[in-house]
Coordinates of C-alpha atoms and ligand atoms in Angstrom, one line a residue:
X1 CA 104.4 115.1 96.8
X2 CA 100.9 115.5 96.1
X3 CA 98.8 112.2 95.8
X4 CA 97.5 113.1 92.2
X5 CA 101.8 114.2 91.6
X6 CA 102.1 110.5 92.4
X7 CA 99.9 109.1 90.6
X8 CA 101.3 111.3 87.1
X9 CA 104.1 110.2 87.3
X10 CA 104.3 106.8 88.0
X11 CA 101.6 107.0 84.9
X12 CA 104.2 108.8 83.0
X13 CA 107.2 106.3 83.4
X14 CA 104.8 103.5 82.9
X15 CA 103.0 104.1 79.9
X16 CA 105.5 106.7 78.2
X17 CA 104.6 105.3 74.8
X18 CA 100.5 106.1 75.5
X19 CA 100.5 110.3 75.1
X20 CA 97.2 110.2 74.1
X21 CA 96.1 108.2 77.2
X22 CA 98.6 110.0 79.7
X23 CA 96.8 113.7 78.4
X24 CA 93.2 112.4 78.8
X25 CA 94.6 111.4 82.6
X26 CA 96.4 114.5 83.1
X27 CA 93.6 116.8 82.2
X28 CA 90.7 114.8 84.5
X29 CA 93.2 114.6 87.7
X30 CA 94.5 118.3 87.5
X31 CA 90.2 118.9 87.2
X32 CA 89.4 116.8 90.1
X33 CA 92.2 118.2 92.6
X34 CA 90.3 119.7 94.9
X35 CA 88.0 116.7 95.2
X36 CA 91.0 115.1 95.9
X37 CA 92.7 117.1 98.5
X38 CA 89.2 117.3 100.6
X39 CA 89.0 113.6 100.3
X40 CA 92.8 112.3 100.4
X41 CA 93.0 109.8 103.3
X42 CA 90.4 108.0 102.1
X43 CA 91.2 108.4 99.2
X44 CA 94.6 106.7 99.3
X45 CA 93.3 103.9 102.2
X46 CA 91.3 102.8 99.1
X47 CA 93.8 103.7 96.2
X48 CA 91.0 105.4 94.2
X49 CA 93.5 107.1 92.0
X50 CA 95.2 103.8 91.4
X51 CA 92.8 102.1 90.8
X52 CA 90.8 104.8 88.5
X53 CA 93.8 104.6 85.7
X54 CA 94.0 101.1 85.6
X55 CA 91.6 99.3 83.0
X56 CA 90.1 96.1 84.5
X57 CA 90.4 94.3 81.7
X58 CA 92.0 94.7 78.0
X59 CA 91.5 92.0 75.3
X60 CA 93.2 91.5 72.5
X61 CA 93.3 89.5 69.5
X62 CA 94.0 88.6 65.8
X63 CA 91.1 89.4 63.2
X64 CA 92.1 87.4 59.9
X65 CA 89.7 88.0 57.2
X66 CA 89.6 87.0 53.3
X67 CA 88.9 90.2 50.7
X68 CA 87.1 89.7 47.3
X69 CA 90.3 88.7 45.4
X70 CA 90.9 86.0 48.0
X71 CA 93.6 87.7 49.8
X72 CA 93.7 87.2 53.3
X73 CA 94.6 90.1 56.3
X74 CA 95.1 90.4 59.3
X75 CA 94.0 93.2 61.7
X76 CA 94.4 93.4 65.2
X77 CA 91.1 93.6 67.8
X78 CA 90.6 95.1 70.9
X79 CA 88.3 95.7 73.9
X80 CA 89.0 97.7 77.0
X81 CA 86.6 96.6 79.8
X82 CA 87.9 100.1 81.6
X83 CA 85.4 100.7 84.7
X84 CA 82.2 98.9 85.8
X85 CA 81.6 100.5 89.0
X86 CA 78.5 102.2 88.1
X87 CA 77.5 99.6 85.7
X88 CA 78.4 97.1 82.6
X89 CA 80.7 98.6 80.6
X90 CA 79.6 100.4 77.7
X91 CA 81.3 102.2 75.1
X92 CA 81.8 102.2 70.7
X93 CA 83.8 100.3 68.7
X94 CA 86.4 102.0 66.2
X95 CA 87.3 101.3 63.0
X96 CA 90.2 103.2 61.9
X97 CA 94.0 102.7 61.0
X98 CA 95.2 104.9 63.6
X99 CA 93.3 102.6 66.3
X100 CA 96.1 101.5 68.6
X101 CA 96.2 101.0 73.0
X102 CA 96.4 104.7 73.5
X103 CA 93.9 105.6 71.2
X104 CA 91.1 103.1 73.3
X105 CA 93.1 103.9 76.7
X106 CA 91.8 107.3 76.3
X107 CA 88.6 106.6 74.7
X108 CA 87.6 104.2 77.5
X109 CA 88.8 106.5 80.4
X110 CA 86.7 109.7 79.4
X111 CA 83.6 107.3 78.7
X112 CA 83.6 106.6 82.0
X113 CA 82.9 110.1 83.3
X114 CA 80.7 110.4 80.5
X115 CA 78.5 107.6 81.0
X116 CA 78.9 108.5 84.9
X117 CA 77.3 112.5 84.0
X118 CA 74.1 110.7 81.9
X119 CA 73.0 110.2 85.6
X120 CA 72.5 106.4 83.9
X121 CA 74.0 102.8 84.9
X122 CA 76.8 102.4 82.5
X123 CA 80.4 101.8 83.1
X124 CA 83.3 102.7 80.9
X125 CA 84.5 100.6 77.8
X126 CA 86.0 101.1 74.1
X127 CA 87.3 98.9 71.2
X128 CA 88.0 98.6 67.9
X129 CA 90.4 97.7 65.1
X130 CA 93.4 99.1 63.1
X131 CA 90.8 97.7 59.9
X132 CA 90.1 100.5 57.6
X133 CA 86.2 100.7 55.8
X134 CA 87.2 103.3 53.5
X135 CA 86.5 101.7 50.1
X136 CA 85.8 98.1 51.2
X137 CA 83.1 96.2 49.8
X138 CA 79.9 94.9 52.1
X139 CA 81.2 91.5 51.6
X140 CA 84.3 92.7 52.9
X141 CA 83.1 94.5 55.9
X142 CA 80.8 91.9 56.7
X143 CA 83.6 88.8 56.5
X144 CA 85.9 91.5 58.8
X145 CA 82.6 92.0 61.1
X146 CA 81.9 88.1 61.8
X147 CA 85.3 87.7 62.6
X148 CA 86.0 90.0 64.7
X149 CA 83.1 88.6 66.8
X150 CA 84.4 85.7 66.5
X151 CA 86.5 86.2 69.2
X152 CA 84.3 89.2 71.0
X153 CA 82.0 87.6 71.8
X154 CA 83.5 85.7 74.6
X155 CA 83.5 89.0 76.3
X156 CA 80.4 90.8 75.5
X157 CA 76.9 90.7 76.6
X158 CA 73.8 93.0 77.7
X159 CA 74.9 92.8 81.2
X160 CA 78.0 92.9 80.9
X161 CA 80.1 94.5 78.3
X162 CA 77.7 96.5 75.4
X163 CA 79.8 97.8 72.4
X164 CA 78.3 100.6 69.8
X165 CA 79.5 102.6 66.9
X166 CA 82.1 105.3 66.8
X167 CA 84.5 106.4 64.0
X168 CA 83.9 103.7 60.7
X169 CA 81.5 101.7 62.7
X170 CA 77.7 102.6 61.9
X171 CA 74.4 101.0 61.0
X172 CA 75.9 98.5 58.5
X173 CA 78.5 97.1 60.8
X174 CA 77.0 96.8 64.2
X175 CA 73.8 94.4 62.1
X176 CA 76.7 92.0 60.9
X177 CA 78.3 92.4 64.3
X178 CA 74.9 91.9 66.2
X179 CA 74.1 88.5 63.6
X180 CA 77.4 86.9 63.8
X181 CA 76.9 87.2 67.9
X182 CA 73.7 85.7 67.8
X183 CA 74.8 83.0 65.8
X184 CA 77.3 82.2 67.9
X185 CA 75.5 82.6 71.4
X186 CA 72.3 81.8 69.8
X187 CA 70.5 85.0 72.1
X188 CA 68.7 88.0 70.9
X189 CA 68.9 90.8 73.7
X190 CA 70.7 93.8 73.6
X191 CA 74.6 93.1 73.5
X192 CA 74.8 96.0 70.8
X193 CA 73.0 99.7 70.5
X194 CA 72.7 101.1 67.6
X195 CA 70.9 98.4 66.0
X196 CA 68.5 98.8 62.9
X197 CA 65.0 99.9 64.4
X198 CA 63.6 96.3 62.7
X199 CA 65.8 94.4 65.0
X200 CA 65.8 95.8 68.9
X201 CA 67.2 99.5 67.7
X202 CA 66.2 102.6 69.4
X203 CA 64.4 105.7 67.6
X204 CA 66.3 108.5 67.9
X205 CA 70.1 106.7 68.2
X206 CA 70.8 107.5 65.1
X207 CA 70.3 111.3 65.6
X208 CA 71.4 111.4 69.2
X209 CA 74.7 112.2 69.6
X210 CA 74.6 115.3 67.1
X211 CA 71.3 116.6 68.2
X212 CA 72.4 115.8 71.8
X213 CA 75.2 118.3 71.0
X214 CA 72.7 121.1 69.8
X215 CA 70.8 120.8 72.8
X216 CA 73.5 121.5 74.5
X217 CA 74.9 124.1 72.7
X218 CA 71.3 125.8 73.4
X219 CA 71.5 125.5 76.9
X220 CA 74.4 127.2 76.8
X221 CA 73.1 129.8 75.3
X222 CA 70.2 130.1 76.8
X223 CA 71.9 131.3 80.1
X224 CA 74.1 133.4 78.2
X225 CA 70.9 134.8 77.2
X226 CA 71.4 134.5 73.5
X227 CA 70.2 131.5 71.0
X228 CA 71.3 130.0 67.9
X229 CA 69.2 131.6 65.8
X230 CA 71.5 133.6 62.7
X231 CA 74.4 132.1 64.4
X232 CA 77.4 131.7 62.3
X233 CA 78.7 127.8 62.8
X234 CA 81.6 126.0 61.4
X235 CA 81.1 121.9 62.0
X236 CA 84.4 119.8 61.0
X237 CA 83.4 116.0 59.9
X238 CA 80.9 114.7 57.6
X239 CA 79.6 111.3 59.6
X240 CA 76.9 110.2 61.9
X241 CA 77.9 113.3 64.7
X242 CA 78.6 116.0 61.8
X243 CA 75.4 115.6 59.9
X244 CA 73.1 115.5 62.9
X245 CA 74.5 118.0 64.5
X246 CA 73.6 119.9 61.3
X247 CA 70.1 119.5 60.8
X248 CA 69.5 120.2 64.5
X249 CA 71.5 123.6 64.3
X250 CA 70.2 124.4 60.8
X251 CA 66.3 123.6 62.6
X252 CA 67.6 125.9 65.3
X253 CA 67.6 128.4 62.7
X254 CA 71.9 128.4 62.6
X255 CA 74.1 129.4 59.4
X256 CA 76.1 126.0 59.5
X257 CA 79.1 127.0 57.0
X258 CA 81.0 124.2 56.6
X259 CA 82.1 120.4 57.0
X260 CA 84.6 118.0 56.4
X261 CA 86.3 115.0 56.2
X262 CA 90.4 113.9 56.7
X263 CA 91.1 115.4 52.4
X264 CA 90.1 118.8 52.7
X265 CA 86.9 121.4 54.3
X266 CA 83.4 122.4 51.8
X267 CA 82.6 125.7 52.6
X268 CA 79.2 127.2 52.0
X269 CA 78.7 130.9 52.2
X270 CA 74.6 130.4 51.7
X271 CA 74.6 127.4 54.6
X272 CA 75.3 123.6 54.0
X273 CA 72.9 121.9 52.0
X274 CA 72.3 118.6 54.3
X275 CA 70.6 116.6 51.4
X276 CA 73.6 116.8 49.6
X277 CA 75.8 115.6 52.0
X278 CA 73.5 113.0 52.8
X279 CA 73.6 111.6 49.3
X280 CA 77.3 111.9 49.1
X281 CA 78.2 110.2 52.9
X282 CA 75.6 108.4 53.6
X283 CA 74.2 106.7 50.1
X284 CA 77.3 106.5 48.5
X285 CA 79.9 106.7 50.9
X286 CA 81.4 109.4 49.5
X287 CA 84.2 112.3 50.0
X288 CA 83.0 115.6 50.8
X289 CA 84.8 117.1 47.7
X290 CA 82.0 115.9 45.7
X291 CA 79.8 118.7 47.3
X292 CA 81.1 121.0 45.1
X293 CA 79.6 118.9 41.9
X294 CA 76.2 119.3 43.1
X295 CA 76.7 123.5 44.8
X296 CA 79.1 125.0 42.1
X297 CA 78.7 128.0 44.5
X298 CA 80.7 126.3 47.6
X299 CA 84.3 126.1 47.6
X300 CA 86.6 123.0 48.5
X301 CA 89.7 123.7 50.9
X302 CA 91.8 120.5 49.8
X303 CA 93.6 119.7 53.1
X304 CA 92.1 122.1 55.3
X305 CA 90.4 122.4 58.4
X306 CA 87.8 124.9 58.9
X307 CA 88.8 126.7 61.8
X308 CA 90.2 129.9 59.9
X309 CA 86.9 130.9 58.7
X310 CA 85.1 133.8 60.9
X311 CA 82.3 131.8 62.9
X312 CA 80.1 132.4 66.4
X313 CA 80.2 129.0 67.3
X314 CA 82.9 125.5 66.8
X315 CA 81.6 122.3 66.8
X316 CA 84.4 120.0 65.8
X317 CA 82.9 116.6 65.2
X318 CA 85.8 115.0 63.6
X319 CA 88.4 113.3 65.9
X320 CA 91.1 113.8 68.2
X321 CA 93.4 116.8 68.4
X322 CA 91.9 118.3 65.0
X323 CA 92.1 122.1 66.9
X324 CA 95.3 122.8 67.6
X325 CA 97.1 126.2 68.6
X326 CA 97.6 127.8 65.7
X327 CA 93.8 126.7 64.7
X328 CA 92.2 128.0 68.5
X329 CA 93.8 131.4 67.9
X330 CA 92.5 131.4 64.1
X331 CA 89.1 130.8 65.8
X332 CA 89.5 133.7 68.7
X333 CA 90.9 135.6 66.0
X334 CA 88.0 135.6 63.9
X335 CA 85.2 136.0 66.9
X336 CA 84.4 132.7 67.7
X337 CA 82.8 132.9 71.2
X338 CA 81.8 129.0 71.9
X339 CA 83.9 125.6 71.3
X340 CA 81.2 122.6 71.9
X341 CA 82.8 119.2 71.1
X342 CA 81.1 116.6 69.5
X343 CA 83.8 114.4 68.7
X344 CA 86.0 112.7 71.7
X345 CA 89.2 115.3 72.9
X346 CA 88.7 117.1 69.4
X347 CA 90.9 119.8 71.3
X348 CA 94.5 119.9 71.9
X349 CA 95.5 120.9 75.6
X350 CA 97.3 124.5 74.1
X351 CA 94.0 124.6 71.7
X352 CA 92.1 124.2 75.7
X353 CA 94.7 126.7 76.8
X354 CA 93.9 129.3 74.8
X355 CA 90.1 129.1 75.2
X356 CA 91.1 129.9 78.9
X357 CA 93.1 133.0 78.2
X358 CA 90.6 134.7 75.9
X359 CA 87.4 133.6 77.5
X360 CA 85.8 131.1 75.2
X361 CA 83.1 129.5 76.2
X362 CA 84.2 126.0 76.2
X363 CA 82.5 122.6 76.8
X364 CA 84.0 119.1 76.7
X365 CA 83.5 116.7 74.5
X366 CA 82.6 114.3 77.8
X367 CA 79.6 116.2 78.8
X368 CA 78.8 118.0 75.2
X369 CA 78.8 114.4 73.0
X370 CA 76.8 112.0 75.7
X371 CA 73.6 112.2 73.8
X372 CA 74.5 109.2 72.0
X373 CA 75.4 107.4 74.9
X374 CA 73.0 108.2 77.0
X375 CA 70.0 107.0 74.2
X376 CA 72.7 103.9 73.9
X377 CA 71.4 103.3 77.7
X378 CA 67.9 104.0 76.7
X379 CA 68.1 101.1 74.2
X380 CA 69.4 98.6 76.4
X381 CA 66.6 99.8 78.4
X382 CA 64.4 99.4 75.6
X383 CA 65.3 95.7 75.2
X384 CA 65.4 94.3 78.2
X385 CA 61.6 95.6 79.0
X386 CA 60.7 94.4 75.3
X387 CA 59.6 97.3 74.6
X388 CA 59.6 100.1 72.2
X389 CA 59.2 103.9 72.6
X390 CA 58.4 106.5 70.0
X391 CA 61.0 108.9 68.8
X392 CA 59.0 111.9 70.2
X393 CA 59.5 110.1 73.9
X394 CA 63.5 109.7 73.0
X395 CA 64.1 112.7 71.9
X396 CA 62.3 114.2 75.1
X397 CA 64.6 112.4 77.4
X398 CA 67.5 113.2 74.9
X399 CA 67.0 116.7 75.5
X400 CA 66.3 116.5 79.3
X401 CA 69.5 114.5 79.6
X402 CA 71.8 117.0 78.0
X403 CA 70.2 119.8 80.2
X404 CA 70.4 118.1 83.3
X405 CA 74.3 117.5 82.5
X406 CA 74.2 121.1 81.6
X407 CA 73.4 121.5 85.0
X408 CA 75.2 119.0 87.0
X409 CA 78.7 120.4 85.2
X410 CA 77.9 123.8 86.0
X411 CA 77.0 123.2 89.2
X412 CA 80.1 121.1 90.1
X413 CA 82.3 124.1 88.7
X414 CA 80.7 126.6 90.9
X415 CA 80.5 124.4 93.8
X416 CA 84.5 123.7 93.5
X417 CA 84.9 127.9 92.7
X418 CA 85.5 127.5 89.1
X419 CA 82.4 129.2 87.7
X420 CA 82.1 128.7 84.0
X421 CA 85.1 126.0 84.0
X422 CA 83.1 123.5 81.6
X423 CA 85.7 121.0 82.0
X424 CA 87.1 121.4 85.2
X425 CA 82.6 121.2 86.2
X426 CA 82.4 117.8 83.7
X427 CA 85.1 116.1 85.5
X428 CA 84.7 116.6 89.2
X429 CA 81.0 116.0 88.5
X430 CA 81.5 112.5 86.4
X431 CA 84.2 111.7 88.7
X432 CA 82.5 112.1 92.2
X433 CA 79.9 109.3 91.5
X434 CA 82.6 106.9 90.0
X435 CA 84.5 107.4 93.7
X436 CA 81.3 107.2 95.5
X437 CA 80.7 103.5 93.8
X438 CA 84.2 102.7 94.3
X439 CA 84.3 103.0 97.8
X440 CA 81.4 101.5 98.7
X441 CA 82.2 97.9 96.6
X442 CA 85.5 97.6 98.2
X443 CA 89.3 97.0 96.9
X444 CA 88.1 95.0 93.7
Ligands
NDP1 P1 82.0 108.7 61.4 O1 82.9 107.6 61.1 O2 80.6 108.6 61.1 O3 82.6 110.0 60.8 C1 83.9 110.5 61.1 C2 84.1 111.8 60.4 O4 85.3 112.4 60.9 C3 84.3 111.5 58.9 O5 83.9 112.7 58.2 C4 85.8 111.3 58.8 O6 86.4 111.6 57.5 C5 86.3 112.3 59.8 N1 87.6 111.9 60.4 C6 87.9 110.7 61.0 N2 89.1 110.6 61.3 C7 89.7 111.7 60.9 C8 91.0 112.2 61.0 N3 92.0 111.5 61.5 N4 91.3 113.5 60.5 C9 90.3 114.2 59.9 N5 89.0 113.8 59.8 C10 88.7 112.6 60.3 O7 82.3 108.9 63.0 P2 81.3 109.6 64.1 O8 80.7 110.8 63.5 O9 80.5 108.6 64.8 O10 82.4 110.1 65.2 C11 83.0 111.4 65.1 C12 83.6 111.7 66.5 O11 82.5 111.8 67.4 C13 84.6 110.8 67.0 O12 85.5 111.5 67.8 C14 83.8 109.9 67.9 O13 84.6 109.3 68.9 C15 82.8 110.9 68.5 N6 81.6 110.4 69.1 C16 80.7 109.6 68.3 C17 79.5 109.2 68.9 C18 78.6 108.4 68.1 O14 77.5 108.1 68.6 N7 78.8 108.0 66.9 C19 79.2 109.5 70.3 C20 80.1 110.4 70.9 C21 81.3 110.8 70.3 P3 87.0 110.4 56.7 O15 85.9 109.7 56.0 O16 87.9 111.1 55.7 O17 87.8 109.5 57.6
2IT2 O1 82.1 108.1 72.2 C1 80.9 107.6 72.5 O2 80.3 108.0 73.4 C2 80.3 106.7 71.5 N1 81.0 106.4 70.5 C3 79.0 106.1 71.7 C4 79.0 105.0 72.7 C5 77.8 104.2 72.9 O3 77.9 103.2 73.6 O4 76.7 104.5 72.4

């Protein structure tokens, strides 16, 4: 039996109940095969594979908190410290109901490749909680924040475990977060990115992540010789990713046609107007139905995604699994040439599937979403120099970042004779520097 054969299905038995996990696992060791097979005996003297899909560390623990009416709940908190080989670990923080072990199992794992394709020192790490910010107060979400570092704090610092946003966790949280830590250590630096500009944040973090996405969606392009410009682009999502990866594409000169949220898809025949779903998401923390109070001309698919609308290009920057089959050969269907994730494993592994078989032009979420990392790393960078850069000198690394990974992917595909294999390139390129730092530290 292979080694990577092995290492499946000892994963499988062990951690049946983790399918979210076991596919993020499945998909990086079928990619990484022939590294593997050039590389086994070593491989194994070391247990690479072993030790690759075990986390180092995960914590958990109880988050009580009081609401307005005095009520008190109890959500559940969790960090998974999954790699550190190539540096602290580093990785958001999710807020959502659906945040259980396999959820941040798989989060954590594909961080680490991603962190590892930046070309930057940051290891692999996610947490979050089962707490839901949908229609809390501030007070709320601030009483949920302080105790929930309560007890992360313990675990976190700026050289050693540095948490960010991700689903429900955005400017707002990560300032109570960042003063309940310093309250309790009593030490400004940089345990958190994403922090307000006034208080050690980075220009540009904001932005990152969605405009990180564009840039790489240009690339792309670019040596397909074609560009965004009249492109026809459906976005799913309406948060941080969503709208940034909207005004880049719309400056790009793009026809974005639609967004979302989990009720239902706005779409715009005449283009997305970003100021009003700005005011709706990000003043009033909204739902995206109310677009259609503001653009009478739009129309409002209650419970719909938007991938059976004819587009060029799919950007889903929602969450997991949200294209499926059915919703990959509604895209194909209707002439949709490029998939470019921004959200984490937006794409189910039939959705990935049928990319294959009808040539899409497909790029994982891994290497197409690391903009926001990779300007998380330029924070920390940012604080412990004490210095700050302009967003003009961000954005300029931004954009080299994303077409160096560009690059490194493509290169890594074509070196392991799977020209124009985005994923397969992503993985064997994210993993070969993980091994590399592996080996040389020793069985630890
Ligand atoms: P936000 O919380 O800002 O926005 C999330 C958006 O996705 C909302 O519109 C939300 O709608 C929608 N959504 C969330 N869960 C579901 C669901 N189960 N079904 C349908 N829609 C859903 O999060 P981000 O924009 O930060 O994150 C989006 C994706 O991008 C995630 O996969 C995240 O892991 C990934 N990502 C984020 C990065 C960042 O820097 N923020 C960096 C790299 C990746 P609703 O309000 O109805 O829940
Ligand atoms: O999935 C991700 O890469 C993020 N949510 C951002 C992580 C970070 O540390 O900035």
């Amino acid at each position: 039996m292979s080694y990577i054969q092995e290492i499946n299905d000892v994963l499988s038995h062990k951690y049946a109940s983790e399918p979210e996990f076991l596919r993020a696992v499945r998909e990086v060791l079928s990619s990484i095969e022939p590294v593997v097979s050039a590389n086994e005996d070593k491989y194994r003297q070391n247990a690479i594979l072993e030790r690759l899909v075990e986390p180092e560390r995960i914590i958990v623990f109880r988050v009580p908190w009081i609401d307005d009416k005095g009520q008190v709940h109890v959500n559940r908190g969790y960090r998974i410290q999954f790699n550190s080989a190539i540096g602290p670990y580093k990785g958001g923080l999710r807020f959502h109901p659906s945040v259980n072990i396999s959820i941040l199992k798989f989060l954590s794992f594909e961080q680490i490749f991603k962190n590892s394709l930046t070309g930057l020192p940051i290891g692999g790490g996610k947490g979050g909680s089962d707490f839901d910010p949908h229609g809390k107060s501030d007070r709320e979400v601030m009483a949920f924040c302080q105790s929930f570092m309560n007890e992360l704090y313990k675990y976190v610092g700026a050289d050693e475990d540095v948490p960010a946003g991700d689903i429900g966790v955005g400017a707002r949280e990560i300032g109570y977060l960042f003063g309940q830590y310093k309250r309790l250590k009593n030490l400004h630096e940089g345990v958190l990115t994403g922090k307000g500009i006034s208080y050690g944040g980075s220009l540009a973090r904001t932005e990152a992540t969605g405009y990180g996405l564009i840039y790489m969606v240009n690339e792309i392009l670019s040596h397909n010789n074609d560009t965004l410009a009249g492109k026809r682009v459906l976005v799913s999502g309406s948060g941080n990713v969503a709208i940034f990866a909207i005004e880049k594409a719309q400056q790009m000169g793009a026809q974005v046609l639609t967004c979302s949220d989990s009720n239902g898809t706005i779409y715009d025949p005449d283009g997305i107007k970003l100021d009003v779903v700005k005011k709706i998401k990000l003043e009033r923390r909204g739902r995206i139905s109310e677009y259609l109070k503001e653009v009478s001309t739009a129309e409002y698919h209650e419970g719909e995604r938007p991938w059976n609308i004819p587009c060029d290009i799919a950007l889903p920057c929602a969450t997991q699994n949200e294209i499926e089959e059915k919703d990959a050969l509604n895209l194909i269907n209707n002439g949709c040439r490029y998939v470019v994730e921004g959200a984490n494993m937006p794409s189910s592994y039939e959705a990935i599937h049928e990319y294959r078989r009808n040539g899409i032009i497909f790029m994982p979420g891994k290497a197409s979403n690391a903009g926001g990392v990779a300007v998380s790393a330029l924070e920390m960078a940012q604080n412990s120099r004490r210095v700050s850069w302009t967003f003009e000198e961000v954005d300029k690394m931004l954009h080299r970042i994303m077409a160096d990974i560009y690059s490194k992917v493509s290169s890594a595909a074509e070196k392991y004779g799977c020209e124009g294999d985005f994923m397969a390139g992503a993985n064997i390129a994210g993993f070969e520097k993980v091994a590399e730092a592996m080996m040389a530290q020793g069985i630890v």
